[in-house]
Coordinates of C-alpha atoms in Angstrom, one line a residue:
Chain F
M168 CA -17.9 34.9 2.4
I169 CA -21.5 34.1 1.3
V170 CA -20.6 30.4 1.6
A171 CA -19.3 30.9 5.1
L172 CA -22.5 32.7 6.3
A173 CA -24.7 30.1 4.6
C174 CA -22.7 27.3 6.4
C175 CA -23.1 29.0 9.7
A176 CA -26.8 29.6 9.3
G177 CA -27.4 26.0 8.1
L178 CA -25.5 24.6 11.1
A179 CA -27.1 26.9 13.6
F180 CA -30.5 25.5 12.6
S181 CA -29.5 21.9 12.1
T182 CA -27.6 21.3 15.4
A183 CA -28.5 22.7 18.7
E184 CA -24.9 22.9 20.0
F185 CA -23.5 25.0 17.1
A186 CA -24.6 28.4 18.2
S187 CA -23.8 27.9 21.9
S188 CA -21.1 30.2 23.2
Q189 CA -19.0 27.2 24.4
N190 CA -18.9 25.8 20.9
I191 CA -17.9 29.2 19.4
L192 CA -15.0 29.5 21.8
N193 CA -14.0 26.0 20.9
L194 CA -14.1 27.0 17.3
I195 CA -11.8 29.9 17.8
A196 CA -9.3 27.8 19.8
Q197 CA -9.4 25.1 17.0
A198 CA -9.0 27.7 14.3
A199 CA -6.2 29.7 16.0
P200 CA -3.2 27.6 14.9
L201 CA -4.5 27.4 11.4
I202 CA -4.9 31.1 11.3
L203 CA -1.4 31.7 12.5
V204 CA 0.1 29.2 10.0
S205 CA -2.0 30.5 7.1
I206 CA -1.0 34.1 7.7
G207 CA 2.7 33.1 7.2
Q208 CA 1.7 31.0 4.2
M209 CA -0.1 33.9 2.6
I210 CA 2.9 36.2 3.0
V211 CA 5.1 33.6 1.1
I212 CA 2.4 33.0 -1.5
L213 CA 2.2 36.8 -2.2
V214 CA 5.8 36.7 -3.4
R215 CA 4.9 33.8 -5.7
G216 CA 6.4 31.2 -3.3
L217 CA 4.9 28.3 -1.3
D218 CA 6.0 27.0 2.0
L219 CA 5.5 23.2 2.5
S220 CA 7.8 23.1 5.6
V221 CA 5.4 24.9 7.9
G222 CA 3.8 21.7 9.1
S223 CA 7.1 20.2 10.3
V224 CA 8.1 23.5 11.9
V225 CA 4.9 23.3 14.0
S226 CA 5.8 19.7 15.0
L227 CA 9.4 20.7 15.8
T228 CA 8.2 23.5 18.0
T229 CA 6.0 21.3 20.1
G230 CA 8.8 18.8 20.3
I231 CA 11.4 21.3 21.6
L232 CA 8.9 22.8 24.1
S233 CA 8.1 19.4 25.6
L234 CA 11.8 18.8 26.5
N235 CA 11.4 20.0 30.1
V236 CA 13.6 23.1 29.5
P237 CA 12.8 26.5 31.2
V238 CA 10.6 28.7 29.0
Y239 CA 13.1 31.6 28.8
V240 CA 15.4 29.1 27.0
S241 CA 13.0 27.0 24.9
V242 CA 10.9 29.8 23.4
P243 CA 13.8 31.9 22.1
A244 CA 15.4 28.6 20.9
V245 CA 12.2 27.7 19.0
M246 CA 11.9 31.1 17.4
L247 CA 15.6 31.1 16.4
A248 CA 15.3 27.7 14.9
A249 CA 12.2 28.7 12.9
A250 CA 14.0 31.9 11.7
A251 CA 16.9 29.8 10.6
I252 CA 14.7 27.4 8.7
G253 CA 12.9 30.2 7.0
L254 CA 16.3 31.8 6.2
L255 CA 17.6 28.6 4.6
N256 CA 14.3 28.3 2.6
G257 CA 14.7 31.8 1.4
I258 CA 18.4 31.5 0.5
S259 CA 17.8 28.4 -1.6
V260 CA 14.9 30.1 -3.3
T261 CA 16.6 33.4 -4.0
T262 CA 20.4 32.8 -4.2
F263 CA 20.3 29.3 -5.6
R264 CA 17.1 29.7 -7.6
V265 CA 15.7 26.4 -6.4
H266 CA 12.0 26.1 -7.1
P267 CA 10.0 27.0 -3.9
I268 CA 8.3 23.6 -3.9
I269 CA 11.5 21.7 -4.1
A270 CA 13.3 23.9 -1.5
T271 CA 10.5 23.7 1.1
L272 CA 9.7 20.1 0.4
S273 CA 13.2 19.0 1.1
M274 CA 13.3 21.3 4.1
M275 CA 10.1 19.6 5.3
G276 CA 11.9 16.2 5.2
I277 CA 14.9 17.6 7.0
V278 CA 12.9 19.3 9.8
Q279 CA 10.7 16.3 10.2
G280 CA 13.8 14.1 10.7
V281 CA 15.2 16.5 13.3
T282 CA 11.8 16.5 15.0
M283 CA 11.9 12.7 15.3
F284 CA 15.4 13.0 16.9
V285 CA 14.1 15.5 19.4
R286 CA 10.9 13.7 20.2
P287 CA 10.5 10.2 18.6
S288 CA 6.9 9.7 19.8
A289 CA 4.2 12.0 21.4
G290 CA 4.8 12.8 25.0
G291 CA 6.8 15.0 27.4
M292 CA 5.7 18.0 29.4
V293 CA 5.2 21.5 28.3
P294 CA 6.2 24.2 30.9
P295 CA 3.2 25.6 32.9
E296 CA 3.9 29.2 31.7
I297 CA 2.9 28.3 28.2
L298 CA -0.2 26.5 29.5
A299 CA -1.2 29.7 31.3
L300 CA -0.7 31.7 28.0
V301 CA -3.1 29.5 26.1
S302 CA -5.9 28.6 28.6
G303 CA -7.7 30.8 31.0
R304 CA -8.6 34.4 30.6
L305 CA -7.0 37.8 30.6
L306 CA -9.3 40.8 31.5
G307 CA -12.3 38.5 31.1
I308 CA -11.4 37.5 27.5
Y309 CA -10.4 34.0 26.6
M310 CA -6.8 33.6 25.8
P311 CA -7.2 32.0 22.3
V312 CA -9.3 35.0 21.3
I313 CA -6.4 37.3 22.4
W314 CA -3.9 35.2 20.4
V315 CA -6.0 35.5 17.3
I316 CA -6.6 39.2 17.7
V317 CA -2.9 40.0 18.3
A318 CA -1.8 37.8 15.4
I319 CA -4.3 39.5 13.1
L320 CA -3.2 43.0 14.2
V321 CA 0.5 42.2 13.8
A322 CA -0.1 40.7 10.4
W323 CA -2.3 43.6 9.3
K324 CA 0.5 46.0 10.1
V325 CA 3.0 43.9 8.2
V326 CA 0.9 43.1 5.1
H327 CA -1.3 46.1 4.7
G328 CA 0.3 48.8 6.8
S329 CA 4.0 48.8 5.9
R330 CA 6.4 49.5 3.1
F331 CA 7.5 45.9 3.3
G332 CA 3.9 44.7 2.7
L333 CA 3.6 46.9 -0.3
H334 CA 6.8 45.4 -1.7
L335 CA 5.4 41.9 -1.2
F336 CA 2.5 42.7 -3.5
A337 CA 4.8 44.4 -6.0
I338 CA 7.2 41.5 -6.2
G339 CA 4.4 39.0 -6.6
G340 CA 2.8 41.2 -9.2
G341 CA 5.5 40.9 -11.8
E342 CA 9.0 40.6 -13.0
T343 CA 9.5 44.3 -13.0
A344 CA 9.5 45.0 -9.3
G345 CA 13.3 44.9 -9.3
T346 CA 13.6 47.7 -11.9
F347 CA 11.6 50.0 -9.7
G348 CA 14.2 49.8 -7.0
I349 CA 12.7 47.1 -4.8
A350 CA 15.2 44.8 -3.2
E351 CA 13.6 41.6 -4.3
Q352 CA 15.9 39.1 -2.7
R353 CA 15.9 40.7 0.8
N354 CA 12.1 40.9 0.8
V355 CA 11.6 37.3 -0.3
L356 CA 14.0 36.2 2.4
A357 CA 12.0 38.1 5.0
A358 CA 8.8 36.5 3.7
Y359 CA 10.1 33.0 4.2
V360 CA 11.5 33.9 7.7
L361 CA 8.1 35.4 8.7
S362 CA 6.3 32.3 7.4
S363 CA 8.5 30.0 9.6
C364 CA 8.1 32.2 12.6
F365 CA 4.3 32.3 12.3
A366 CA 4.4 28.5 12.1
A367 CA 6.5 28.4 15.3
V368 CA 4.0 30.7 17.1
A369 CA 1.3 28.3 16.0
G370 CA 3.4 25.5 17.4
I371 CA 3.7 27.2 20.8
F372 CA 0.0 27.7 20.9
L373 CA -0.6 24.0 20.0
A374 CA 1.9 22.8 22.6
G375 CA -0.1 24.7 25.2
R376 CA -3.3 23.1 24.0
I377 CA -2.1 19.5 24.0
V378 CA 0.3 19.9 26.9
S379 CA 2.9 17.7 25.3
G380 CA 5.0 17.3 22.2
D381 CA 3.9 15.4 19.1
P382 CA 6.2 14.8 16.1
N383 CA 3.2 14.4 13.8
I384 CA 0.8 17.1 14.9
G385 CA 1.9 19.6 12.2
T386 CA 1.5 17.2 9.2
Q387 CA -1.9 18.6 8.1
Y388 CA -1.0 22.2 8.3
A389 CA 0.9 22.5 5.1
V390 CA -2.1 21.5 3.0
D391 CA -4.7 23.1 5.3
S392 CA -2.9 26.5 5.2
I393 CA -2.7 26.4 1.4
T394 CA -6.4 25.5 1.2
A395 CA -7.3 28.4 3.6
V396 CA -5.2 30.9 1.7
A397 CA -6.6 29.8 -1.6
L398 CA -10.1 29.8 -0.2
G399 CA -9.6 33.4 1.0
G400 CA -9.1 34.6 -2.5
T401 CA -5.3 34.8 -2.6
Q402 CA -4.0 34.0 -6.1
L403 CA -1.4 31.2 -5.8
A404 CA 0.4 32.8 -8.7
G405 CA 1.3 35.7 -6.4
G406 CA 0.6 39.4 -6.1
I407 CA -3.1 39.3 -5.3
G408 CA -4.5 38.5 -1.8
S409 CA -5.7 39.9 1.4
L410 CA -5.3 39.2 5.1
H411 CA -9.1 39.3 5.9
G412 CA -9.6 36.8 3.0
T413 CA -7.2 34.4 4.6
V414 CA -8.7 34.7 8.0
I415 CA -12.2 34.1 6.5
G416 CA -10.8 31.1 4.7
C417 CA -9.5 29.7 8.0
A418 CA -12.8 30.4 9.7
L419 CA -14.7 28.7 6.9
L420 CA -12.5 25.6 7.1
A421 CA -12.9 25.5 10.9
V422 CA -16.7 25.9 10.7
I423 CA -16.9 23.1 8.1
A424 CA -14.8 20.8 10.3
N425 CA -16.7 21.7 13.4
G426 CA -20.1 21.3 11.7
M427 CA -19.1 17.9 10.4
N428 CA -18.0 16.8 13.9
L429 CA -21.3 17.9 15.3
L430 CA -23.2 16.1 12.6
N431 CA -21.1 13.0 13.4
V432 CA -19.6 12.7 10.0
S433 CA -16.8 10.1 9.8
A434 CA -13.2 11.6 10.0
F435 CA -12.4 9.9 6.7
I436 CA -15.3 11.6 4.9
Q437 CA -14.1 14.8 6.4
T438 CA -10.7 14.3 4.7
I439 CA -12.5 13.7 1.4
V440 CA -14.6 16.8 1.8
K441 CA -11.5 18.9 2.5
G442 CA -9.8 17.6 -0.6
L443 CA -12.9 18.3 -2.7
I444 CA -13.1 21.9 -1.4
L445 CA -9.4 22.4 -2.2
L446 CA -9.9 21.0 -5.7
A447 CA -13.0 23.2 -6.3
V448 CA -11.4 26.4 -5.1
I449 CA -8.2 25.8 -7.1
S450 CA -10.1 25.0 -10.3
L451 CA -11.8 28.4 -10.0
Q452 CA -8.4 30.1 -10.1
P453 CA -7.3 29.8 -13.7
R454 CA -3.9 31.2 -14.4
K455 CA -2.0 32.3 -17.5
T456 CA 0.6 29.6 -17.4
I457 CA 0.2 25.9 -17.1
G458 CA 2.2 24.2 -14.3
L459 CA 3.1 24.5 -10.7
Chain H
M544 CA 41.6 28.0 -20.3
N545 CA 38.8 27.5 -22.9
R546 CA 39.4 23.8 -22.9
L547 CA 39.3 23.7 -19.2
S548 CA 35.9 25.5 -19.0
N549 CA 34.6 23.2 -21.7
L550 CA 35.7 20.2 -19.6
S551 CA 34.1 21.6 -16.5
R552 CA 30.9 22.3 -18.4
A553 CA 30.8 18.8 -19.7
A554 CA 31.4 17.5 -16.1
L555 CA 28.4 19.6 -14.9
R556 CA 26.2 18.1 -17.6
V557 CA 26.5 14.6 -16.0
P558 CA 23.4 13.9 -13.9
P559 CA 24.4 14.1 -10.2
S560 CA 22.8 10.6 -9.8
Y561 CA 25.8 9.0 -11.6
V562 CA 28.3 10.6 -9.2
V563 CA 26.2 9.8 -6.1
F564 CA 25.8 6.2 -7.3
A565 CA 29.5 5.7 -7.8
V566 CA 30.3 7.2 -4.4
L567 CA 27.7 5.0 -2.7
L568 CA 29.0 1.9 -4.5
V569 CA 32.6 2.6 -3.4
T570 CA 31.4 3.2 0.2
L571 CA 29.5 0.0 0.3
W572 CA 32.4 -1.9 -1.3
A573 CA 34.8 -0.5 1.4
M574 CA 32.4 -1.3 4.3
R575 CA 30.8 -4.5 3.3
P576 CA 32.6 -6.2 0.4
N577 CA 30.6 -9.4 0.9
L578 CA 27.4 -7.6 -0.2
M579 CA 28.8 -6.9 -3.6
N580 CA 27.3 -9.7 -5.7
V581 CA 24.6 -9.6 -8.3
A582 CA 22.1 -11.7 -6.4
I583 CA 22.2 -9.6 -3.2
L584 CA 22.2 -6.2 -5.1
G585 CA 19.4 -7.5 -7.2
T586 CA 17.3 -8.1 -4.1
F587 CA 18.1 -4.5 -2.9
A588 CA 17.1 -3.2 -6.3
R589 CA 13.8 -5.1 -6.2
Q590 CA 12.8 -3.1 -3.2
V591 CA 12.8 0.1 -5.2
V592 CA 11.1 -1.1 -8.3
P593 CA 7.7 0.6 -7.4
L594 CA 9.6 3.8 -6.8
G595 CA 11.4 3.4 -10.1
I596 CA 8.2 3.0 -12.0
V597 CA 6.6 6.0 -10.3
V598 CA 9.7 8.0 -11.3
L599 CA 9.2 7.0 -15.0
G600 CA 5.9 8.9 -14.9
Q601 CA 7.2 11.7 -12.6
L602 CA 10.0 12.6 -15.0
L603 CA 7.5 13.1 -17.7
V604 CA 5.3 15.6 -15.8
I605 CA 8.3 17.3 -14.2
S606 CA 9.9 18.0 -17.5
S607 CA 6.6 19.4 -18.8
R608 CA 6.9 21.9 -15.9
S609 CA 4.2 20.2 -13.8
I610 CA 4.3 17.8 -10.8
D611 CA 2.4 14.8 -9.6
L612 CA 1.9 14.3 -5.8
S613 CA -1.0 11.8 -6.2
A614 CA 1.0 8.6 -6.7
G615 CA 0.6 7.7 -3.0
G616 CA -3.2 7.8 -3.2
V617 CA -3.3 5.8 -6.4
I618 CA -1.1 3.1 -4.9
L619 CA -3.2 3.0 -1.7
L620 CA -6.4 2.6 -3.7
V621 CA -5.1 -0.1 -6.0
N622 CA -3.6 -1.9 -3.0
Y623 CA -7.0 -1.8 -1.3
L624 CA -8.8 -3.0 -4.4
I625 CA -6.6 -6.1 -4.7
S626 CA -6.2 -7.0 -1.0
S627 CA -9.6 -6.2 0.4
G628 CA -11.2 -9.3 -1.1
L629 CA -13.8 -7.4 -2.9
L630 CA -12.6 -8.8 -6.3
Y631 CA -11.6 -12.3 -5.3
D632 CA -13.9 -14.0 -7.8
W633 CA -12.9 -11.7 -10.7
P634 CA -10.4 -13.0 -13.3
V635 CA -6.8 -11.7 -12.9
C636 CA -6.8 -9.8 -16.2
L637 CA -9.9 -7.9 -15.3
V638 CA -8.5 -7.0 -11.9
I639 CA -5.3 -5.7 -13.4
L640 CA -7.3 -3.8 -16.1
L641 CA -9.4 -2.2 -13.4
C642 CA -6.4 -1.1 -11.5
L643 CA -4.7 0.4 -14.5
G644 CA -8.0 2.1 -15.3
V645 CA -8.0 3.7 -11.8
G646 CA -4.5 5.1 -12.5
L647 CA -5.4 6.3 -15.9
S648 CA -8.5 8.1 -14.7
V649 CA -6.7 9.8 -11.8
G650 CA -3.9 10.9 -14.2
L651 CA -6.5 12.1 -16.7
A652 CA -8.3 14.1 -14.0
N653 CA -5.0 15.6 -12.9
G654 CA -4.1 16.4 -16.5
L655 CA -7.5 18.0 -17.3
L656 CA -7.4 20.2 -14.2
V657 CA -3.8 21.3 -14.7
G658 CA -3.7 21.5 -18.5
K659 CA -7.2 22.7 -19.4
R660 CA -8.3 24.5 -16.2
R661 CA -4.8 25.9 -15.6
A662 CA -5.0 25.2 -11.9
S663 CA -1.9 24.8 -9.9
A664 CA -0.5 21.3 -10.3
V665 CA 0.8 21.0 -6.8
I666 CA -2.6 21.8 -5.3
V667 CA -4.6 19.7 -7.8
T668 CA -2.5 16.6 -7.3
L669 CA -2.3 17.1 -3.5
A670 CA -6.1 17.5 -3.3
L671 CA -6.6 14.3 -5.4
N672 CA -4.2 12.5 -3.1
I673 CA -6.1 13.6 0.0
I674 CA -9.4 12.5 -1.6
L675 CA -8.0 9.1 -2.6
I676 CA -6.5 8.5 0.9
G677 CA -9.7 9.5 2.6
L678 CA -11.7 7.3 0.3
V679 CA -9.5 4.2 1.0
E680 CA -9.6 4.9 4.8
Y681 CA -13.3 5.3 4.6
L682 CA -13.8 2.0 2.7
A683 CA -11.3 0.1 4.9
N684 CA -12.7 1.8 8.0
G685 CA -9.3 2.2 9.5
K686 CA -8.6 -1.5 9.4
P687 CA -5.7 -2.8 7.3
P688 CA -7.0 -4.8 4.4
G689 CA -6.6 -8.6 4.0
D690 CA -4.3 -10.8 2.0
V691 CA -2.9 -10.4 -1.5
P692 CA -3.8 -13.2 -3.9
K693 CA -1.1 -15.8 -4.2
Y694 CA -0.3 -15.4 -7.9
F695 CA 0.9 -11.8 -7.2
R696 CA 3.4 -13.1 -4.7
E697 CA 4.7 -15.8 -7.0
L698 CA 5.2 -13.4 -9.8
Y699 CA 7.1 -11.1 -7.5
N700 CA 9.5 -13.8 -6.3
L701 CA 10.2 -15.1 -9.7
R702 CA 13.9 -14.9 -10.8
F703 CA 15.5 -15.2 -14.2
W704 CA 19.1 -16.4 -13.8
T705 CA 19.8 -14.4 -10.6
L706 CA 17.9 -11.2 -11.4
P707 CA 14.5 -10.8 -9.8
A708 CA 11.6 -10.5 -12.3
P709 CA 10.4 -7.1 -11.0
V710 CA 13.9 -5.6 -11.7
I711 CA 13.9 -6.9 -15.2
F712 CA 10.3 -5.6 -15.7
W713 CA 11.4 -2.2 -14.5
F714 CA 14.4 -2.2 -16.8
A715 CA 12.3 -3.1 -19.7
L716 CA 9.7 -0.5 -18.9
A717 CA 12.5 2.2 -18.6
G718 CA 13.9 1.1 -22.0
L719 CA 10.5 1.3 -23.5
M720 CA 9.9 4.8 -22.1
S721 CA 13.3 5.9 -23.3
A722 CA 12.7 4.7 -26.8
F723 CA 9.2 6.2 -26.8
L724 CA 10.5 9.7 -25.7
G725 CA 13.4 9.6 -28.1
R726 CA 11.4 8.6 -31.1
S727 CA 7.8 9.8 -30.8
V728 CA 6.5 13.2 -31.6
F729 CA 5.1 13.3 -28.1
G730 CA 8.6 13.0 -26.7
R731 CA 9.7 16.0 -28.8
F732 CA 6.7 18.0 -27.5
V733 CA 7.7 17.2 -23.9
W734 CA 11.3 18.3 -24.6
S735 CA 10.2 21.6 -26.2
I736 CA 7.8 22.4 -23.4
G737 CA 10.6 21.6 -21.0
S738 CA 13.0 24.0 -22.5
N739 CA 10.6 26.8 -23.0
P740 CA 6.8 26.5 -22.8
I741 CA 6.1 29.9 -24.4
S742 CA 8.2 29.4 -27.5
A743 CA 6.8 25.8 -27.7
H744 CA 3.3 27.3 -27.8
F745 CA 4.2 29.7 -30.5
S746 CA 6.0 27.0 -32.5
G747 CA 2.7 25.2 -32.7
V748 CA 3.2 22.6 -30.0
P749 CA -0.1 21.6 -28.5
V750 CA 1.0 22.4 -24.9
E751 CA -2.3 21.7 -23.2
R752 CA -2.8 18.3 -24.9
T753 CA 0.8 17.3 -24.1
V754 CA 0.5 18.2 -20.5
V755 CA -2.8 16.3 -20.2
L756 CA -1.2 13.2 -21.9
A757 CA 1.9 13.4 -19.7
H758 CA -0.3 13.4 -16.5
T759 CA -2.3 10.6 -17.8
I760 CA 0.8 8.4 -18.5
C761 CA 2.1 9.4 -15.1
G762 CA -1.2 8.2 -13.5
L763 CA -0.9 4.9 -15.4
M764 CA 2.7 4.5 -14.2
S765 CA 1.5 5.0 -10.6
A766 CA -1.0 2.2 -11.1
V767 CA 1.7 -0.2 -12.5
A768 CA 3.9 0.7 -9.6
A769 CA 0.9 0.0 -7.3
L770 CA 0.6 -3.5 -8.8
V771 CA 4.3 -4.2 -8.1
Q772 CA 4.1 -2.8 -4.6
T773 CA 1.0 -4.8 -3.8
S774 CA 2.7 -8.0 -4.9
S775 CA 5.7 -7.2 -2.8
I776 CA 3.8 -7.2 0.5
A777 CA 2.0 -10.3 1.6
V778 CA -0.7 -8.4 3.3
G779 CA -2.2 -5.1 2.3
S780 CA -0.4 -2.2 3.9
V781 CA -2.0 1.1 4.8
R782 CA 0.8 3.7 4.8
F783 CA 3.5 4.4 2.2
G784 CA 2.2 7.4 0.4
P785 CA 4.3 10.4 1.5
E786 CA 7.8 9.0 1.4
L787 CA 7.2 7.4 -2.0
V788 CA 6.2 10.7 -3.6
M789 CA 9.0 12.6 -2.0
N790 CA 11.5 10.0 -3.1
S791 CA 10.2 10.0 -6.6
I792 CA 10.7 13.7 -6.9
A793 CA 14.1 13.4 -5.3
A794 CA 15.2 10.7 -7.7
T795 CA 14.0 12.6 -10.7
I796 CA 15.9 15.7 -9.7
L797 CA 19.0 13.7 -8.8
G798 CA 18.7 12.2 -12.2
G799 CA 19.1 15.5 -13.9
V800 CA 15.5 16.3 -14.7
V801 CA 14.2 19.6 -13.1
F802 CA 11.4 21.8 -14.0
G803 CA 12.1 22.9 -17.5
R804 CA 14.8 20.4 -18.4
P805 CA 14.3 17.7 -21.1
A806 CA 13.1 14.3 -19.9
L807 CA 15.9 11.7 -19.9
V808 CA 15.1 8.3 -18.5
W809 CA 18.5 6.9 -17.5
G810 CA 19.6 9.7 -15.1
P811 CA 16.5 9.3 -12.9
F812 CA 16.8 5.5 -13.3
V813 CA 20.2 5.6 -11.7
G814 CA 18.8 8.1 -9.2
V815 CA 16.4 5.4 -8.0
L816 CA 19.2 2.9 -7.8
C817 CA 21.0 5.5 -5.6
F818 CA 18.1 5.3 -3.2
A819 CA 18.3 1.5 -3.1
L820 CA 22.0 1.8 -2.2
L821 CA 21.5 4.7 0.2
F822 CA 19.1 2.6 2.3
V823 CA 21.5 -0.3 2.4
V824 CA 24.5 1.9 3.3
M825 CA 22.5 3.8 6.0
T826 CA 21.1 0.6 7.5
T827 CA 24.6 -0.9 7.7
M828 CA 25.8 2.3 9.3
G829 CA 23.0 2.0 11.9
V830 CA 21.2 5.2 10.8
Q831 CA 17.6 5.3 12.0
E832 CA 14.4 6.6 10.3
P833 CA 15.0 10.3 11.3
G834 CA 18.5 10.2 9.9
K835 CA 17.2 8.8 6.6
L836 CA 14.6 11.6 6.3
I837 CA 17.3 14.2 6.9
A838 CA 19.6 12.6 4.4
Q839 CA 16.8 12.5 1.7
G840 CA 16.0 16.1 2.3
L841 CA 19.6 17.1 2.0
I842 CA 20.1 15.1 -1.2
I843 CA 17.1 16.8 -2.9
L844 CA 18.2 20.3 -1.7
L845 CA 21.8 19.8 -2.8
A846 CA 20.9 18.4 -6.2
A847 CA 18.5 21.3 -6.7
I848 CA 21.1 23.9 -5.6
F849 CA 23.6 22.3 -7.9
Y850 CA 21.2 23.0 -10.8
G851 CA 20.4 26.5 -9.6
V852 CA 24.1 27.3 -9.6
R853 CA 24.7 25.6 -13.0
S854 CA 21.8 27.4 -14.7
K855 CA 23.2 30.7 -13.4
S856 CA 26.7 30.0 -14.7
N857 CA 25.2 29.1 -18.1
S858 CA 23.2 32.3 -18.5

């Protein structure tokens, strides 16, 4: 939090453009997909899981939306596909006791393959309805801002305002959740489904931004979302975390990327900085057990 | 009844890679009998040698309940060092030593962060991978690097009888690793951490030190794989990280090593051979890149599910 404020202050002084309203709106639009994906990622991490397939779900979503199909067909299709992917992830983790990393890593490969069938290279047209949902204003407020606010409100209700959310924390907290009458399996399944669905919504938003499909657009989101969640103070070992932390984590990453762009830092150096941040954050989270 | 269940349990103990390998071999034999000779299969095997060497390290970390996703970055960096022309006037031994040193230090960094700092292995190795890739891209400035020195090529194309030299090297390295794990105290430590890290700790196994060492060896293996990979391509290539890492995990799991199962070398070894055959079979069947990705994912998932079901039936 303090780091975030310091970064903002530093950037506001060092570059003239940073504090301009146009740039701040850009910043929100840039951060929106990451916020959406990270919220889903956090829900899975709370139950001691990890979802590496979110990136390819984002790509698949933009791929399907760019197929020139009416919106009332493609959007439900995308959401159904995402829910199915999440369900399969959840089933392999709970019923078949596959390690979350293995389950979602293999799912990442499968979904990426399907995406390349649907859309082998970037292109296609996204229906105008989705464009309208992403650009422009509603009641004088920019659409990306509305997306972020709605997503945060929904997620707040799910994570901090419902019995389901409470159960997520309980399951992540320890082995004993089951003995207190919490249906562990069902809740973990739901967490994976939610994660995939949030990724699909992020994909819809991105499709509206780039106005086409791209089989590789989601690649970075798996790592970025984990970084943001960890940066926001959520323990990767599960059970501890907060929605506002995750949102701040995303905002911080976006600010850093935006600032480096304004300062004309090479894209490759930006990659290195991102990796270093991830490494630093994770090293500050010691756990009881060694391993994954 | 009892005998039958004993038999089925014994059948379940066979690594899935053996079964998959047999199935693939029969498929290939049925479809393209003319491909079934040692020289041709040797050439196919040669293509997966880098993967096979990465797997030798990966199986060590996976059986000590960790994971290494940084092999791609190490390979990229080593490849860049050799093919960029920076070290053209250095003697060969020094270049190779430097490359191995890169692998060792990346592995050591992984190991220290995972073992001593107790940070999440996935994230640590992922982050190091990102840093290495960014570093290489920054150094190369987006351009593909230049040529690989000639002696690397010649070494790679060498054949003894009909078997390619890299395949023999891989086989020897696997044998060495197998003997090392079977005989050394370190091998015993890895096995005991694999079966139960908590009881290993209370039995006096230096868990931290073993994990650090396993990661270091894994980094070294990545560097060795990088040397082979570099000699296999005439010019430096820029992209082969992600598939290689995913395949190395897949082959390890296929070979019967999953988080918390003892390290065995030959199961994963055959797992890598499966991948060599799989690519041949799919190419002859006309399956494109997306189909290959899907098949790989399905193989990992099914092998992992197989273990999940098995460990449940045992308990």
